[in-house]
Amino acid sequence: MAPLLEIKGLQVAFFTKDGMVRAVNGISYSLDEGDTLGIVGESGCGKSVSSLAMLRLLPEPPARIMGGQILFEGQDLLKLSLNEMHKIRGRKIAMIFQDPMTSLNPVMTIGEQIAEAVRVNLGLSARAARDRAVEVLSHVGIPRARDRYNDFPHQFSGGMRQRVMIAMAISCNPRLLIADEPTTALDVTIQAQIVDLVRRLQQELNMAVIWITHDLGVIARLARRVNVMYAGYIIESGPIKRIFGNPQHPYTIGLLGSVPQADGAGQTLQYIDGAPPDLIRLPQGCAFAPRCKHRGPACDQGQPALVEIEPQHLAACVNLSDIHASRESRLPVSG
């Protein structure tokens, strides 16, 4: 069976007065129906840009999709007209963002905003659209959904506003939901509730999910597979258990080492030296090389390709064997 979504060699750049910003540099991955993919990395690594490119929401100019394919249900979204894309957005692919207050219209009631999306995408009557809006609001856990239909965004808490955004996203039963850091501005308790809500909705609706975040803890609870991005590249990819249990790329190792553990009494947190590269002037070799403790001469020969370490687990590094040997030598000897 063909995957629901297949990205092939996607390249995105922004043309500025200072030069061409290489935001996404030939990434490729696929997503099956009903699956969950996490995309993690530092700010500016290309996580959100690649997803906005998928929906053709990047402003052109200054953005330009330089190459690649975005195959959804076997159809290349980059070849569709804007009118054809309107039929995809919301109806088949929906997206929720980090701050709902910048996505919700402050002068329209939340019910009107959901009902409008339903009318436009599904062609329902005003009454049917209102009933659908109340139904999805109730489904995402908004108490007294019918009474709150006429409330405005400012009358909801941050967590409740994010529930409203999720209600709007699922109102047309999309096959794919893209969640772009939707829990970043919320406290830990509310974050957990939103993650659990999305996980429940995914199972009920058999909906594929792409969850974009810099929070590895959220990914561990939600995703089955994860792509780790750095400087516009996917530098490691694989099942969540393998990435967390046996990270291969030095960047992934550093990321996981910087996360406090619940039972980490006496744990020494790691850190990654330096800062991400200037995307206008990327290094000639591996983008991570200037920050890498394992840098060698081969690292300056070009950006490494992803290679399979074990089934479905890939990493882009030319020094994987040396890194593995170094880590093995630091393990405590039993007995």
Coordinates of C-alpha atoms in Angstrom, one line a residue:
M1 CA 0.0 0.0 0.0
A2 CA 1.3 3.4 -0.9
P3 CA 2.0 5.9 1.9
L4 CA -0.6 8.6 2.6
L5 CA 2.2 11.3 2.3
E6 CA 5.5 11.1 0.7
I7 CA 8.1 13.9 0.6
K8 CA 10.8 13.6 -1.9
G9 CA 13.9 15.9 -2.0
L10 CA 12.0 19.0 -0.8
Q11 CA 14.0 22.2 -1.0
V12 CA 12.8 25.6 0.2
A13 CA 14.7 28.9 0.2
F14 CA 14.0 32.5 1.1
F15 CA 15.4 35.2 -1.0
T16 CA 16.4 38.2 1.2
K17 CA 18.6 41.3 0.7
D18 CA 21.4 39.5 2.5
G19 CA 21.3 36.4 0.3
M20 CA 19.5 33.1 -0.2
V21 CA 18.4 31.4 3.1
R22 CA 18.5 27.7 2.5
A23 CA 15.7 26.7 4.9
V24 CA 15.0 23.2 3.8
N25 CA 17.7 21.2 2.0
G26 CA 16.4 18.1 0.2
I27 CA 14.5 16.3 2.9
S28 CA 12.6 13.0 2.2
Y29 CA 10.2 11.0 4.3
S30 CA 6.9 9.2 4.2
L31 CA 3.9 8.8 6.5
D32 CA 1.3 6.0 6.4
E33 CA -2.4 6.4 7.1
G34 CA -3.1 6.7 10.8
D35 CA 0.6 6.9 11.7
T36 CA 2.2 9.6 13.9
L37 CA 5.5 11.2 13.0
G38 CA 7.4 13.6 15.3
I39 CA 9.7 16.3 13.8
V40 CA 12.2 17.7 16.3
G41 CA 15.0 20.2 16.2
E42 CA 16.1 23.7 17.3
S43 CA 14.4 26.8 16.2
G44 CA 15.2 27.6 12.5
C45 CA 16.0 24.0 11.5
G46 CA 13.2 23.9 8.9
K47 CA 10.5 22.0 10.9
S48 CA 7.7 24.5 10.3
V49 CA 8.8 25.7 6.9
S50 CA 8.6 22.2 5.5
S51 CA 5.1 21.8 6.8
L52 CA 3.9 25.2 5.5
A53 CA 5.4 24.3 2.1
M54 CA 3.3 21.1 2.2
L55 CA 0.2 23.3 2.4
R56 CA 1.5 25.9 0.0
L57 CA 1.2 28.6 2.7
L58 CA 4.6 30.1 2.4
P59 CA 4.6 33.7 1.0
E60 CA 6.1 33.7 -2.5
P61 CA 8.2 35.9 -2.6
P62 CA 10.3 35.8 -0.5
A63 CA 9.9 32.0 -0.2
R64 CA 10.4 29.7 -3.1
I65 CA 10.1 25.9 -3.3
M66 CA 13.3 25.1 -5.2
G67 CA 12.7 21.4 -5.9
G68 CA 11.2 18.1 -4.8
Q69 CA 7.8 16.5 -4.6
I70 CA 5.0 16.4 -2.0
L71 CA 2.9 13.4 -2.8
F72 CA -0.4 13.2 -0.9
E73 CA -2.7 10.4 -1.8
G74 CA -0.5 9.9 -4.8
Q75 CA -1.0 13.5 -6.0
D76 CA 1.9 16.0 -6.2
L77 CA 0.6 19.1 -4.2
L78 CA 3.3 21.3 -5.8
K79 CA 1.6 20.8 -9.2
L80 CA -1.9 21.8 -8.1
S81 CA -3.4 25.2 -8.7
L82 CA -4.3 27.4 -5.7
N83 CA -8.0 26.6 -6.3
E84 CA -7.2 22.9 -6.1
M85 CA -5.1 23.5 -3.0
H86 CA -8.1 25.1 -1.3
K87 CA -9.9 21.8 -1.6
I88 CA -7.1 20.1 0.2
R89 CA -6.6 22.5 3.1
G90 CA -8.9 21.9 5.9
R91 CA -10.8 19.1 4.2
K92 CA -8.0 16.6 3.8
I93 CA -5.0 18.2 5.6
A94 CA -5.5 20.4 8.6
M95 CA -3.0 22.4 10.7
I96 CA -2.9 23.8 14.2
F97 CA -0.4 26.4 15.3
Q98 CA 1.5 27.3 18.5
D99 CA -0.5 30.4 19.5
P100 CA -4.3 30.1 18.9
M101 CA -4.8 33.8 19.5
T102 CA -3.0 34.6 16.3
S103 CA -5.1 32.1 14.4
L104 CA -8.5 32.8 15.8
N105 CA -10.4 35.9 14.6
P106 CA -10.9 38.0 17.8
V107 CA -14.2 39.6 16.5
M108 CA -15.9 36.4 15.6
T109 CA -17.3 33.9 18.0
I110 CA -15.5 30.6 18.1
G111 CA -18.7 28.8 17.0
E112 CA -19.0 31.0 13.9
Q113 CA -15.4 30.4 13.0
I114 CA -15.8 26.6 13.1
A115 CA -19.1 26.7 11.3
E116 CA -17.7 28.9 8.6
A117 CA -14.9 26.4 8.0
V118 CA -17.4 23.6 7.8
R119 CA -19.7 25.4 5.4
V120 CA -16.8 26.3 3.1
N121 CA -15.2 22.9 3.1
L122 CA -18.2 20.6 3.3
G123 CA -21.0 22.7 1.8
L124 CA -23.3 22.2 4.8
S125 CA -26.3 24.5 5.5
A126 CA -26.0 27.1 8.2
R127 CA -28.0 24.9 10.7
A128 CA -26.0 21.8 9.9
A129 CA -22.7 23.7 10.2
R130 CA -23.7 25.1 13.6
D131 CA -24.7 21.6 14.8
R132 CA -21.3 20.2 13.5
A133 CA -19.4 23.0 15.3
V134 CA -21.2 22.2 18.6
E135 CA -20.5 18.5 18.1
V136 CA -16.7 19.0 17.6
L137 CA -16.4 21.5 20.4
S138 CA -18.0 18.9 22.7
H139 CA -15.8 16.2 21.3
V140 CA -12.6 18.1 22.2
G141 CA -13.8 18.6 25.8
I142 CA -15.3 22.1 25.8
P143 CA -17.9 22.1 28.6
R144 CA -21.4 23.3 27.7
A145 CA -20.4 23.5 24.1
R146 CA -23.8 24.8 22.8
D147 CA -23.7 27.6 25.4
R148 CA -20.2 28.6 24.5
Y149 CA -20.8 28.6 20.8
N150 CA -21.3 32.4 20.9
D151 CA -18.3 33.2 23.1
F152 CA -15.3 35.0 21.7
P153 CA -11.6 33.8 21.8
H154 CA -10.6 36.1 24.7
Q155 CA -13.2 34.4 26.9
F156 CA -11.3 31.1 26.8
S157 CA -8.1 30.1 28.6
G158 CA -5.0 29.2 26.6
G159 CA -5.7 25.5 26.9
M160 CA -9.3 25.9 25.9
R161 CA -8.4 28.1 22.9
Q162 CA -6.1 25.3 21.7
R163 CA -9.0 22.8 22.1
V164 CA -11.0 25.2 19.9
M165 CA -8.3 25.1 17.2
I166 CA -8.2 21.3 17.4
A167 CA -12.0 21.3 17.0
M168 CA -11.7 23.4 13.9
A169 CA -9.0 21.2 12.5
I170 CA -11.0 18.0 12.9
S171 CA -14.4 19.5 11.9
C172 CA -14.0 18.2 8.3
N173 CA -12.5 14.8 9.3
P174 CA -9.1 15.4 7.6
R175 CA -6.8 12.5 6.8
L176 CA -3.7 14.3 8.1
L177 CA -3.3 16.7 11.0
I178 CA -0.2 18.8 11.3
A179 CA 0.4 20.2 14.8
D180 CA 3.1 22.9 14.8
E181 CA 4.3 23.2 18.4
P182 CA 0.7 23.5 19.8
T183 CA 1.6 23.0 23.4
T184 CA 4.7 25.3 23.7
A185 CA 2.8 28.2 25.3
L186 CA 0.9 26.0 27.8
D187 CA 1.8 24.8 31.3
V188 CA 2.9 21.2 31.7
T189 CA -0.5 19.9 33.0
I190 CA -2.4 21.4 30.1
Q191 CA 0.3 20.2 27.6
A192 CA -0.4 16.6 28.8
Q193 CA -4.1 17.1 28.3
I194 CA -3.7 18.4 24.8
V195 CA -1.3 15.5 23.9
D196 CA -3.8 13.0 25.3
L197 CA -6.6 14.6 23.4
V198 CA -4.8 14.5 20.0
R199 CA -3.8 10.9 20.6
R200 CA -7.5 9.9 21.4
L201 CA -8.8 11.8 18.3
Q202 CA -6.2 10.2 16.1
Q203 CA -7.3 6.7 17.2
E204 CA -11.0 7.5 16.8
L205 CA -10.7 9.2 13.4
N206 CA -7.8 7.0 12.1
M207 CA -6.0 10.3 11.3
A208 CA -2.3 10.6 10.5
V209 CA -0.5 13.2 12.6
I210 CA 2.7 15.2 12.1
W211 CA 3.7 16.7 15.4
I212 CA 6.4 19.5 15.2
T213 CA 8.2 20.4 18.4
H214 CA 11.4 21.0 20.2
D215 CA 10.1 19.1 23.3
L216 CA 11.5 15.6 23.2
G217 CA 9.2 14.6 26.1
V218 CA 6.1 15.4 24.1
I219 CA 7.4 13.3 21.1
A220 CA 8.1 10.4 23.4
R221 CA 4.5 10.2 24.5
L222 CA 2.9 10.7 21.1
A223 CA 4.9 9.7 18.1
R224 CA 5.8 6.3 16.7
R225 CA 8.6 7.6 14.5
V226 CA 10.7 10.7 14.6
N227 CA 12.7 12.9 12.3
V228 CA 15.5 14.9 13.8
M229 CA 16.3 18.1 11.8
Y230 CA 19.3 20.3 11.8
A231 CA 20.0 23.3 9.5
G232 CA 17.3 22.2 7.0
Y233 CA 18.4 18.6 6.9
I234 CA 17.0 15.4 8.4
I235 CA 20.1 14.1 10.2
E236 CA 18.5 11.1 12.0
S237 CA 15.2 9.2 11.4
G238 CA 13.6 6.1 12.9
P239 CA 11.2 4.5 15.3
I240 CA 10.9 6.5 18.5
K241 CA 12.2 3.7 20.7
R242 CA 15.4 3.3 18.7
I243 CA 16.1 7.0 18.5
F244 CA 15.7 7.4 22.2
G245 CA 17.3 4.1 23.2
N246 CA 20.2 4.1 20.7
P247 CA 20.7 7.6 19.2
Q248 CA 23.4 7.6 16.5
H249 CA 24.0 11.2 15.3
P250 CA 26.1 13.3 17.7
Y251 CA 23.4 16.1 17.5
T252 CA 20.7 13.6 18.6
I253 CA 22.9 12.3 21.3
G254 CA 23.4 15.9 22.6
L255 CA 19.7 16.7 22.4
L256 CA 18.8 13.7 24.5
G257 CA 21.6 14.3 26.9
S258 CA 20.3 17.8 27.7
V259 CA 16.9 16.5 28.8
P260 CA 16.5 16.1 32.6
Q261 CA 15.4 12.6 33.6
A262 CA 12.6 12.0 36.1
D263 CA 14.9 9.6 38.0
G264 CA 18.1 11.3 37.1
A265 CA 19.5 12.0 40.6
G266 CA 23.0 13.1 40.2
Q267 CA 22.6 13.3 36.4
T268 CA 25.0 15.6 34.6
L269 CA 23.2 17.4 31.8
Q270 CA 25.1 17.6 28.5
Y271 CA 25.2 20.7 26.3
I272 CA 26.1 21.3 22.6
D273 CA 28.9 23.8 22.0
G274 CA 28.3 26.7 19.6
A275 CA 25.2 27.8 17.7
P276 CA 23.4 26.6 14.6
P277 CA 25.0 27.8 11.3
D278 CA 24.0 30.8 9.2
L279 CA 21.6 29.3 6.6
I280 CA 22.9 31.8 4.1
R281 CA 26.4 30.6 4.5
L282 CA 26.2 26.9 5.4
P283 CA 29.5 25.0 5.9
Q284 CA 30.9 23.2 2.9
G285 CA 30.7 19.9 4.7
C286 CA 28.4 18.6 7.4
A287 CA 26.3 21.4 8.7
F288 CA 26.8 20.1 12.3
A289 CA 30.6 19.7 12.0
P290 CA 31.6 23.1 13.5
R291 CA 29.8 22.0 16.8
C292 CA 30.7 18.3 16.7
K293 CA 33.1 16.7 19.2
H294 CA 33.8 14.0 16.7
R295 CA 34.7 16.1 13.7
G296 CA 37.3 14.7 11.3
P297 CA 38.7 15.5 7.9
A298 CA 35.9 13.6 6.1
C299 CA 33.3 15.9 7.7
D300 CA 34.4 18.7 5.4
Q301 CA 33.6 16.7 2.2
G302 CA 29.9 17.5 1.9
Q303 CA 26.7 17.0 3.8
P304 CA 26.5 13.2 4.7
A305 CA 23.6 11.2 3.3
L306 CA 21.3 9.3 5.5
V307 CA 22.4 5.7 5.9
E308 CA 20.6 2.8 7.5
I309 CA 22.1 1.7 10.8
E310 CA 19.4 -0.9 11.6
P311 CA 16.0 -1.5 10.0
Q312 CA 14.2 1.8 9.5
H313 CA 16.8 3.7 11.6
L314 CA 18.9 6.1 9.5
A315 CA 21.6 8.7 10.4
A316 CA 23.6 11.1 8.4
C317 CA 27.2 11.0 9.8
V318 CA 30.5 9.7 8.4
N319 CA 31.9 8.9 11.8
L320 CA 29.2 6.6 13.2
S321 CA 31.6 3.7 13.9
D322 CA 34.0 6.0 15.8
I323 CA 31.2 7.6 17.8
H324 CA 29.8 4.1 18.7
A325 CA 33.3 3.0 19.8
S326 CA 33.7 6.1 21.9
R327 CA 30.4 5.6 23.6
E328 CA 31.1 1.9 24.3
S329 CA 34.4 2.8 25.9
R330 CA 32.7 5.1 28.4
L331 CA 30.2 2.4 29.5
P332 CA 30.8 1.1 33.1
V333 CA 32.3 -2.4 33.3
S334 CA 30.1 -4.8 35.3
G335 CA 31.6 -7.0 38.0

